[in-house]
Tab-separated table of C-alpha atoms and ligand atoms in Angstrom:
chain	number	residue	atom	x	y	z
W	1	UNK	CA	-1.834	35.089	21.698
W	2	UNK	CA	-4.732	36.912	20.679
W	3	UNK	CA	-7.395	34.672	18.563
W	4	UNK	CA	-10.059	37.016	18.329
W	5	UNK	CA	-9.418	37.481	14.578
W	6	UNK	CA	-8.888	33.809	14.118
W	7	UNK	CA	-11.076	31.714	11.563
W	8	UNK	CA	-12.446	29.161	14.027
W	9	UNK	CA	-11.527	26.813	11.457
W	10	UNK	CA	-7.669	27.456	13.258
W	11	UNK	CA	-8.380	28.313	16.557
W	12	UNK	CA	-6.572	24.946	17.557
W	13	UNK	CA	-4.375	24.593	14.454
W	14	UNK	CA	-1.034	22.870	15.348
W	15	UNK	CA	1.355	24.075	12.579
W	16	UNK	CA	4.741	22.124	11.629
W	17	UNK	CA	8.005	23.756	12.866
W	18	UNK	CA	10.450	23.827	10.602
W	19	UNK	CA	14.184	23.323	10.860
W	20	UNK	CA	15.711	26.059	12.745
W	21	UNK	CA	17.556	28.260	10.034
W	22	UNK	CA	20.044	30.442	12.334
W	23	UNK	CA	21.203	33.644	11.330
W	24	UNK	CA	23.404	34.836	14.756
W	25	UNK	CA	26.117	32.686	13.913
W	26	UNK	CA	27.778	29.633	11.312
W	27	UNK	CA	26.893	25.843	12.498
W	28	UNK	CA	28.114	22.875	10.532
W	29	UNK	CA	24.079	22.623	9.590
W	30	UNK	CA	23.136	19.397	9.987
W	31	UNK	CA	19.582	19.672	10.896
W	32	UNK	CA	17.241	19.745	7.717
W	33	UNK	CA	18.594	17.575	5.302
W	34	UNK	CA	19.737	20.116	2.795
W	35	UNK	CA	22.208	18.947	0.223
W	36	UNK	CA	26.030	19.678	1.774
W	37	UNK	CA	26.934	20.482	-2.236
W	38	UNK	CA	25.996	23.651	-4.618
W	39	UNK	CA	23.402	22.912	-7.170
W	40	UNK	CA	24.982	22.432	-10.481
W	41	UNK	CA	27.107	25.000	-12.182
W	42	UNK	CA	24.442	24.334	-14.961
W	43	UNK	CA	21.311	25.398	-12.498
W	44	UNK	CA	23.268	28.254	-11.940
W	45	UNK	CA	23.717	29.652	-15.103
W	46	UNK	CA	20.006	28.212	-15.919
W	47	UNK	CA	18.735	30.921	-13.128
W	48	UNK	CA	20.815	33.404	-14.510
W	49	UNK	CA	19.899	33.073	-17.715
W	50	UNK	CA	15.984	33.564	-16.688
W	51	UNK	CA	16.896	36.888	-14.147
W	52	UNK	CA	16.403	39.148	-17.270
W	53	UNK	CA	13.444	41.347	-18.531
W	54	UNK	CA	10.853	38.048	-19.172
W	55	UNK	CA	10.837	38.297	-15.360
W	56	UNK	CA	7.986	41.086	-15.263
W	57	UNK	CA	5.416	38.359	-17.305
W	58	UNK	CA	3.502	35.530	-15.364
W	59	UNK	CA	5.286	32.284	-15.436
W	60	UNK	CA	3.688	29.184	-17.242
W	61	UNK	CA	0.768	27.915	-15.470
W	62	UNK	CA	1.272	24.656	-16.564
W	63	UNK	CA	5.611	24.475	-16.120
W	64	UNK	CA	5.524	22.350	-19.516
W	65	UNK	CA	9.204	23.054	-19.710
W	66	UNK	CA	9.937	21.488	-16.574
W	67	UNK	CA	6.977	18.854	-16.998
W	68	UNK	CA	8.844	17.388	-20.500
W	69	UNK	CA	12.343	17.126	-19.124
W	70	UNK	CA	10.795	15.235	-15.967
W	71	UNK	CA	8.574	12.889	-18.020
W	72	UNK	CA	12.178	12.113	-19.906
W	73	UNK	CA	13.689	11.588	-16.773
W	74	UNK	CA	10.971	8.979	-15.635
W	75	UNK	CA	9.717	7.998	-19.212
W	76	UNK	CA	6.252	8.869	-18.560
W	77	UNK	CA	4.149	11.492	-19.811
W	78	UNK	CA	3.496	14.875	-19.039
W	79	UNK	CA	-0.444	14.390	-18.226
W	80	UNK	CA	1.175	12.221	-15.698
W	81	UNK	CA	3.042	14.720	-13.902
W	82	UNK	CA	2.299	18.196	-11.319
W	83	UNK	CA	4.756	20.162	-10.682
W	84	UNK	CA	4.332	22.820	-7.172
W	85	UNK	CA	6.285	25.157	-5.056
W	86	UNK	CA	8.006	22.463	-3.142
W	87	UNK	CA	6.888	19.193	-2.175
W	88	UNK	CA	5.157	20.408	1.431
W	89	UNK	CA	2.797	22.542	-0.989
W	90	UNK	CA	2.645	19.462	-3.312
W	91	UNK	CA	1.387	17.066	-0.277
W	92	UNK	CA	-0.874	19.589	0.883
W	93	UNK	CA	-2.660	19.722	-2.693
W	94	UNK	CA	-2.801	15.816	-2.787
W	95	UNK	CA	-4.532	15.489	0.605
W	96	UNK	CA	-6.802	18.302	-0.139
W	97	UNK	CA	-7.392	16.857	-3.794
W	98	UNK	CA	-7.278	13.338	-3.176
W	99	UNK	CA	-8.533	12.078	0.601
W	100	UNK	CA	-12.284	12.501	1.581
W	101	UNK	CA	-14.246	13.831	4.657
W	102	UNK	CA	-15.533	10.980	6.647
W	103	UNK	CA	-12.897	8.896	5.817
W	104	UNK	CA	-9.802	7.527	7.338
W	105	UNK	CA	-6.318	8.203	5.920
W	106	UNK	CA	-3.793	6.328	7.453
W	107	UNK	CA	0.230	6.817	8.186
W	108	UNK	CA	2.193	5.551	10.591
W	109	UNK	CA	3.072	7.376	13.787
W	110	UNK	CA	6.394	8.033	13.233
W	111	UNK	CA	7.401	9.531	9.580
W	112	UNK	CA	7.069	12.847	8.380
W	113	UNK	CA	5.433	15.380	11.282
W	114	UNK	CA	3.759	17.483	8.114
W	115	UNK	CA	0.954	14.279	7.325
W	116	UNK	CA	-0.736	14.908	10.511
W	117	UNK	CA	-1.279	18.851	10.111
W	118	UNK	CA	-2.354	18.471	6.099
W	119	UNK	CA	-5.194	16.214	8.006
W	120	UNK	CA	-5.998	18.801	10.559
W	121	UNK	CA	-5.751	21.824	8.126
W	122	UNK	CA	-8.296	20.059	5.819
W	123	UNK	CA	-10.413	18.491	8.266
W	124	UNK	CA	-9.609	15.037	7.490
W	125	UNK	CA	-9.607	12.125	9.912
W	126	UNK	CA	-6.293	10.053	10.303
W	127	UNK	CA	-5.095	7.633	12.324
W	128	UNK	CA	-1.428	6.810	12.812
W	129	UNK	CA	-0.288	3.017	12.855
W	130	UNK	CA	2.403	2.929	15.098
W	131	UNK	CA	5.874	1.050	13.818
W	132	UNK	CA	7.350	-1.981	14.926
W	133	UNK	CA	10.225	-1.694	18.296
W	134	UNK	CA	12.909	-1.407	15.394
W	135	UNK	CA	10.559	1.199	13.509
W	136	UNK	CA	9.585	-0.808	10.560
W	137	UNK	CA	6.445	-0.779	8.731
W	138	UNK	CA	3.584	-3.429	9.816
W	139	UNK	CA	2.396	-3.501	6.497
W	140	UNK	CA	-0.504	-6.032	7.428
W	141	UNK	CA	-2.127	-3.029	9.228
W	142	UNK	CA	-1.987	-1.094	6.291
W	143	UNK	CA	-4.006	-3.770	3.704
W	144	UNK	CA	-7.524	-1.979	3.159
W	145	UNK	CA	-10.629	-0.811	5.417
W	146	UNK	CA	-8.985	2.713	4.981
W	147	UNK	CA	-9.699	6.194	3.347
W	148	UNK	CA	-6.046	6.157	1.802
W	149	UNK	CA	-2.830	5.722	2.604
W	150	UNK	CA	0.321	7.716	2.891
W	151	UNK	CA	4.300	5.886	2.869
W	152	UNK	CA	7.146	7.937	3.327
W	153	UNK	CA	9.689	5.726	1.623
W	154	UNK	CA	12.279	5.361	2.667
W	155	UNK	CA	10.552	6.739	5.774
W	156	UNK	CA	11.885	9.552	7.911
W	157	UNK	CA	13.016	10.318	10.281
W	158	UNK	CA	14.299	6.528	10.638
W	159	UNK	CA	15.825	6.276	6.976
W	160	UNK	CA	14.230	2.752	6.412
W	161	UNK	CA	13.256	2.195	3.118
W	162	UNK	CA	10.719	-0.647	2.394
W	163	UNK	CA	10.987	-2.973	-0.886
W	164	UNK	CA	8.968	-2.383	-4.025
W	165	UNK	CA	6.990	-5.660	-3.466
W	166	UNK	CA	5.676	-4.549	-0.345
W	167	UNK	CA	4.399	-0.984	-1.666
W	168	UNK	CA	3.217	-3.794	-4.189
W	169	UNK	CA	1.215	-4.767	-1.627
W	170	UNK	CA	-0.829	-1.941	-0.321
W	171	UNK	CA	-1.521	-1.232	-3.747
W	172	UNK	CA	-2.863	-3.844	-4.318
W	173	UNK	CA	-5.007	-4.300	-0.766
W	174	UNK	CA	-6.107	-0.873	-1.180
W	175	UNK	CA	-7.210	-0.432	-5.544
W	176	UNK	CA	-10.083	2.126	-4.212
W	177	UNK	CA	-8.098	4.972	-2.395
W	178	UNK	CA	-5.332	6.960	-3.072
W	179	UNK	CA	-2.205	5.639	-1.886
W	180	UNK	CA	0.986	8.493	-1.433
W	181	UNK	CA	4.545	7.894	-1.618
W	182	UNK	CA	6.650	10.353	-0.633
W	183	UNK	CA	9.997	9.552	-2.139
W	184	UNK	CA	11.614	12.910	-0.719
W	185	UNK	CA	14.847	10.948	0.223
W	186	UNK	CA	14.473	7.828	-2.847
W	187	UNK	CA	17.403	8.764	-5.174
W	188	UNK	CA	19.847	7.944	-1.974
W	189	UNK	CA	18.618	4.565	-1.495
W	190	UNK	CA	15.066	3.207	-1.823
W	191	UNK	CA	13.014	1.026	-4.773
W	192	UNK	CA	11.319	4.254	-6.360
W	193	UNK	CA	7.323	3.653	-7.201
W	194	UNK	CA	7.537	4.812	-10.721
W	195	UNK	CA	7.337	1.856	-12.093
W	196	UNK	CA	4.095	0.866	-11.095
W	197	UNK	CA	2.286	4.039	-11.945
W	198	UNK	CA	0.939	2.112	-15.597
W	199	UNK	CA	-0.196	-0.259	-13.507
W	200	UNK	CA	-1.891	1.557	-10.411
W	201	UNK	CA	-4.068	4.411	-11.323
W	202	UNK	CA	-4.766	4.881	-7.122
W	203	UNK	CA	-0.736	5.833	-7.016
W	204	UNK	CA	0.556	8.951	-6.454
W	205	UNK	CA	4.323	9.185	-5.840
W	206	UNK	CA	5.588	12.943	-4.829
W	207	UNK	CA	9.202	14.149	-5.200
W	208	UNK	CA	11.239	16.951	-4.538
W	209	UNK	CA	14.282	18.890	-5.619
W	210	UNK	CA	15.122	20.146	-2.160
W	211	UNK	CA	17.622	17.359	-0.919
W	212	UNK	CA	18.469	15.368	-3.949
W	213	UNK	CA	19.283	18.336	-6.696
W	214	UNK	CA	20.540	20.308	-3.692
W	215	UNK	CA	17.797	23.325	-4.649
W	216	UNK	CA	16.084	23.575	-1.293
W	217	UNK	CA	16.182	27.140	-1.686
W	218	UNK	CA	14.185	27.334	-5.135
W	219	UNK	CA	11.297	25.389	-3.735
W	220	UNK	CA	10.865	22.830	-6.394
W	221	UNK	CA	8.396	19.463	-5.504
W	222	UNK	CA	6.180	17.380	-8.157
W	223	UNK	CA	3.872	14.802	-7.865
W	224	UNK	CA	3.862	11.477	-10.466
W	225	UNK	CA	1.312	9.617	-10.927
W	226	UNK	CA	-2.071	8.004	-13.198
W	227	UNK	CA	-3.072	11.615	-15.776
W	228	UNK	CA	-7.196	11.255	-13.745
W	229	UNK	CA	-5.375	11.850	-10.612
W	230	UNK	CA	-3.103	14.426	-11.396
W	231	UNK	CA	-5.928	16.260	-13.012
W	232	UNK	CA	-7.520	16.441	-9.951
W	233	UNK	CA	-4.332	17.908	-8.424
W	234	UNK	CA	-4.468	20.363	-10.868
W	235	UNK	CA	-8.262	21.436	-10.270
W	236	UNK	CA	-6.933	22.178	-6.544
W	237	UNK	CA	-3.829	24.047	-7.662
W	238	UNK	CA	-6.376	26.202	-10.408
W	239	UNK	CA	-8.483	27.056	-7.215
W	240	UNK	CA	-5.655	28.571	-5.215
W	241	UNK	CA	-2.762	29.265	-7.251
W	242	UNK	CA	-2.164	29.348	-10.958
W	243	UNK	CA	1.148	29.855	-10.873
W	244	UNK	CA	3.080	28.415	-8.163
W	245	UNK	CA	6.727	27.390	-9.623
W	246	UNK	CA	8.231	31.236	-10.494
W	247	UNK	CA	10.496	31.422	-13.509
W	248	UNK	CA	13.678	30.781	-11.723
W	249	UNK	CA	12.573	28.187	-9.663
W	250	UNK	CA	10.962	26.405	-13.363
W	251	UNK	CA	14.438	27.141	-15.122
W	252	UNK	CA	16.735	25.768	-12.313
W	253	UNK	CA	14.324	22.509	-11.685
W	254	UNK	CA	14.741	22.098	-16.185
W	255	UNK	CA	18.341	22.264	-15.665
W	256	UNK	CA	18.792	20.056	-12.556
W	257	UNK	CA	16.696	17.538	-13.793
W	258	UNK	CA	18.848	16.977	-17.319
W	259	UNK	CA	22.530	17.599	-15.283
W	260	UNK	CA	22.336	14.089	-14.493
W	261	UNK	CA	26.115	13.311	-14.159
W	262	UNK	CA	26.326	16.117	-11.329
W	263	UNK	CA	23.174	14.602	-9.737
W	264	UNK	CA	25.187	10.973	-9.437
W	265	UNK	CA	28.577	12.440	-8.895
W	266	UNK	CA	26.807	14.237	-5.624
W	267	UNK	CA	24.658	11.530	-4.515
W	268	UNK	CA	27.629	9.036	-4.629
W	269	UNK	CA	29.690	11.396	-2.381
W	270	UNK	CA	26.617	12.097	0.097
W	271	UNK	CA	25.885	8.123	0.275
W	272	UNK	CA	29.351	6.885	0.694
W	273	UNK	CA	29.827	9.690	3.701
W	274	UNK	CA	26.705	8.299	4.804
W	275	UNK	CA	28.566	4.875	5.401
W	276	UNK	CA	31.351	5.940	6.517
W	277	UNK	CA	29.906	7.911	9.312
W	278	UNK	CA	27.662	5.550	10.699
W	279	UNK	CA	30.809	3.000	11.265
W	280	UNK	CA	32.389	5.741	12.951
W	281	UNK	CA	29.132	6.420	15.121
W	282	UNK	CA	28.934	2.866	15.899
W	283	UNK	CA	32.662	2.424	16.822
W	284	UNK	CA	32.049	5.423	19.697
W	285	UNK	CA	28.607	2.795	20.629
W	286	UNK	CA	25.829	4.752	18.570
W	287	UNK	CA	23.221	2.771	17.888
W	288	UNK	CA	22.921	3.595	14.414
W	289	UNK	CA	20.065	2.312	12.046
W	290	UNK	CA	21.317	1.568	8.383
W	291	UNK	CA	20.314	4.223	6.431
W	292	UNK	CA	18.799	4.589	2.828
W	293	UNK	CA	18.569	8.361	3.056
W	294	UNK	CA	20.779	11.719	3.396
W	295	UNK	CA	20.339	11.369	7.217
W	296	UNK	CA	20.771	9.087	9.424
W	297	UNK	CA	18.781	8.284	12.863
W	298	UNK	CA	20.902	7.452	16.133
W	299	UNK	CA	20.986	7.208	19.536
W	300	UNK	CA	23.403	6.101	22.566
W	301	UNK	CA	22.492	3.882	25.200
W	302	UNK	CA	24.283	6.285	27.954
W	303	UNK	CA	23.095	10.062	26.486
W	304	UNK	CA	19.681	11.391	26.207
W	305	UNK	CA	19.027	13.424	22.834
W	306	UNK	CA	18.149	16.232	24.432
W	307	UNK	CA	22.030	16.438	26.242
W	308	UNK	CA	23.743	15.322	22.992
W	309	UNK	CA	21.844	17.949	20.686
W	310	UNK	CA	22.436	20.769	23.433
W	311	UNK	CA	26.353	19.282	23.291
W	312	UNK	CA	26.817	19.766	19.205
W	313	UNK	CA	24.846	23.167	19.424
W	314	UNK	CA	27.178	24.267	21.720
W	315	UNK	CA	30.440	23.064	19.980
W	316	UNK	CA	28.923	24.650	16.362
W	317	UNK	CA	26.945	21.582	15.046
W	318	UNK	CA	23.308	21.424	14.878
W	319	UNK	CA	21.196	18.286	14.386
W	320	UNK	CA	17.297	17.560	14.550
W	321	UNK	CA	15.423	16.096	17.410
W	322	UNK	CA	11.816	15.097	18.124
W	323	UNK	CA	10.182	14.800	21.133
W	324	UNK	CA	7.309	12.802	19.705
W	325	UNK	CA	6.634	10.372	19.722
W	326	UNK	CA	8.349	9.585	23.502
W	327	UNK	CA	10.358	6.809	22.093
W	328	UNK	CA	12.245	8.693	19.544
W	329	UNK	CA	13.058	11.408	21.929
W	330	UNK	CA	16.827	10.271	22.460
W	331	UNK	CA	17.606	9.931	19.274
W	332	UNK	CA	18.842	12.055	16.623
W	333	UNK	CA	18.698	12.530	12.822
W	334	UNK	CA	21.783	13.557	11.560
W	335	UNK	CA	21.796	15.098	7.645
W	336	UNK	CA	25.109	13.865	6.262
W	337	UNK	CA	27.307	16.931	4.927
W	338	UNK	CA	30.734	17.187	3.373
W	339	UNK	CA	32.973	14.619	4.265
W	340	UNK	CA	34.687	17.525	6.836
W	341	UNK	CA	31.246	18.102	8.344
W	342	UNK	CA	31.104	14.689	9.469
W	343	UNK	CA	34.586	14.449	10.788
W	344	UNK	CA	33.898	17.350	13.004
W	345	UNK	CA	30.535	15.675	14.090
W	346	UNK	CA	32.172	12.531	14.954
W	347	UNK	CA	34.642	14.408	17.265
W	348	UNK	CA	32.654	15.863	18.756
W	349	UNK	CA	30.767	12.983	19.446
W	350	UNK	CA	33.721	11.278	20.662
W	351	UNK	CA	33.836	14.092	23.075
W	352	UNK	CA	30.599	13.953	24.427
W	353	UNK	CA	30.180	10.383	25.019
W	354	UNK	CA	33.974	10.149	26.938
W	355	UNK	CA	32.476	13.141	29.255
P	401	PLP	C1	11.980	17.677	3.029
P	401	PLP	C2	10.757	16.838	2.897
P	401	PLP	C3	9.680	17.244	2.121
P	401	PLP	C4	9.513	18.639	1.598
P	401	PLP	O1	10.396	19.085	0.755
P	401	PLP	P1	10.214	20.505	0.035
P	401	PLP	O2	11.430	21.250	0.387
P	401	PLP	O3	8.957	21.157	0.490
P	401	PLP	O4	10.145	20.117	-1.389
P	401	PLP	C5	8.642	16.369	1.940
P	401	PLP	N1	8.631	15.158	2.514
P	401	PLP	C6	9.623	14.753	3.295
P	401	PLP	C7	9.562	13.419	3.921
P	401	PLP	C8	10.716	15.582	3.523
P	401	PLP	O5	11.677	15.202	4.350
């Protein structure tokens, strides 16, 4: 590829790859954690509702529509709350508003592939704290002498989710940096940080609408946290983009955020299929690790990753694999779909491991 045009700020950029998204033929999609259920009839007629003439003015610069019914939601206020196009742009503000030059944010080595190209993009040094043999958190190595700290909670790609008393903890080890928690994946599982927001003004807890409120497609994130450091999220977002939520995307976030029955009716579904398929991947001898997200992580003893994802790809199904770090590489995170999605992926499984 041909540089020569290149900021030398990115002449050795690593970007994250996305998900594939095929368009050549229909998979049973189970590779980016997308919600197997519509958004609700209510989002829908939210969007359109707002696809009328208004569309040719500016959106709110400040989404105070969507701001209110989330500070509802969470009982906090909305000074306390930033809402962006997604949560990947939301994380990138944070580390750009939040971490410092010269200073050492730490995550651990295996969670969320994005944290270490916000650090590279903005020139920030990192170090990764590498997880336990059964990929927990060594949250002793994560108790001060950093820059700040980022959690993915529960984490992924493993779908561990750590206990509130130990996010306790690095709060309280760490009261002069920023500490992150990406709850991406919390309403299926996890001890949300919410709750300690009052007491931790150092807290910053980001969300998204992607997986949860099944709106991947509208590009919906927010960030919670103390109203000092959200204001600095918001001098970031004023010095790049005034107005990143459009008015559908601000609309449908309103209306998914106050649909609440629809919200539990769906997660319920997702998180008993979640159960129900790891006891079927463990009866065909997956190693399967409990889950407290849409996904779940898995391996078997006898397969590589690389065989069993080529297997499902070939048979319709596609799944997500990473090849680092090494000692993930035969596994594979599996986004739970419709109960029908996950019978086909277990036959097929059963196929693949008999061959
Ligand atoms: C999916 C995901 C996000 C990003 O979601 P958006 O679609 O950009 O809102 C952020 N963090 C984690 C851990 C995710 O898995």
């Amino acid at each position: 590829m041909n540089k020569k045009f290149w900021s030398s700020r990115i002449q050795s950029l690593v970007p994250y790859t996305p998900g594939e998204q095929p368009k050549d033929r229909v998979f049973i999609k189970l590779n980016t954690n997308e919600n197997p259920y519509p958004p609700s009839p209510k989002v829908l007629q939210a969007i359109q509702e707002a696809a009328g003439d208004a569309l040719r003015l500016y959106p709110d610069p400040e989404a105070q529509s969507l701001r209110g019914a989330l500070a509802e939601y969470y009982g906090l206020t909305p000074e306390q709350i930033f809402c962006g196009n997604g949560s990947d742009e939301v994380l990138g503000l944070c580390f750009y508003a939040l971490f410092s030059p010269g200073r050492t944010v730490v995550f651990p080595d295996i969670t969320y592939s994005f944290y270490p190209v916000y650090t590279e993009l903005f020139g920030l040094d990192y170090q990764q704290i590498p997880l336990n043999e059964d990929f927990s958190l060594p949250v002793e190595k994560l108790l001060g002498g950093n820059g700040g700290v980022v959690v993915c909670n529960p984490n992924a790609p493993t779908g561990q989710a750590l206990p509130l008393a130990e996010i306790r903890r690095i709060l309280e080890a760490n009261r002069e940096v920023p500490v992150l928690v990406d709850e991406a994946y919390a309403e299926f599982g996890a001890q949300s940080a919410v709750p300690l927001i009052e007491e931790f003004p150092n807290l910053v807890v980001v969300r998204t609408m992607s997986k949860d409120r099944s709106l991947a497609g509208m590009r919906v994130g927010y960030a919670l946290g103390n109203a000092g450091l959200i204001a600095g999220i918001n001098c970031v977002k004023n010095s790049f983009n005034s107005y990143p939520l459009d008015r559908l995307a601000l609309a449908a976030g309103e209306a998914a955020i106050r649909d609440k029955e629809y919200f539990e009716e769906t997660r319920e579904k997702i998180m008993q299929t979640r159960e129900k398929t790891t006891k079927a991947l463990r009866e065909l001898g997956f190693l399967v690790h409990d889950s407290s997200a849409n996904f779940i992580f898995a391996r078997h003893p006898e397969k590589s990753g690389k065989e069993l994802q080529q297997g499902l790809r070939d048979r319709g199904i596609l799944v997500r694999r990473f090849d680092k770090p090494e000692r993930i590489q035969d596994h594979l995170r599996i986004s739970i779909g419709t109960a029908s999605d996950m019978e086909a992926l277990c036959q097929v499984c059963a196929e693949l491991v008999r061959d």
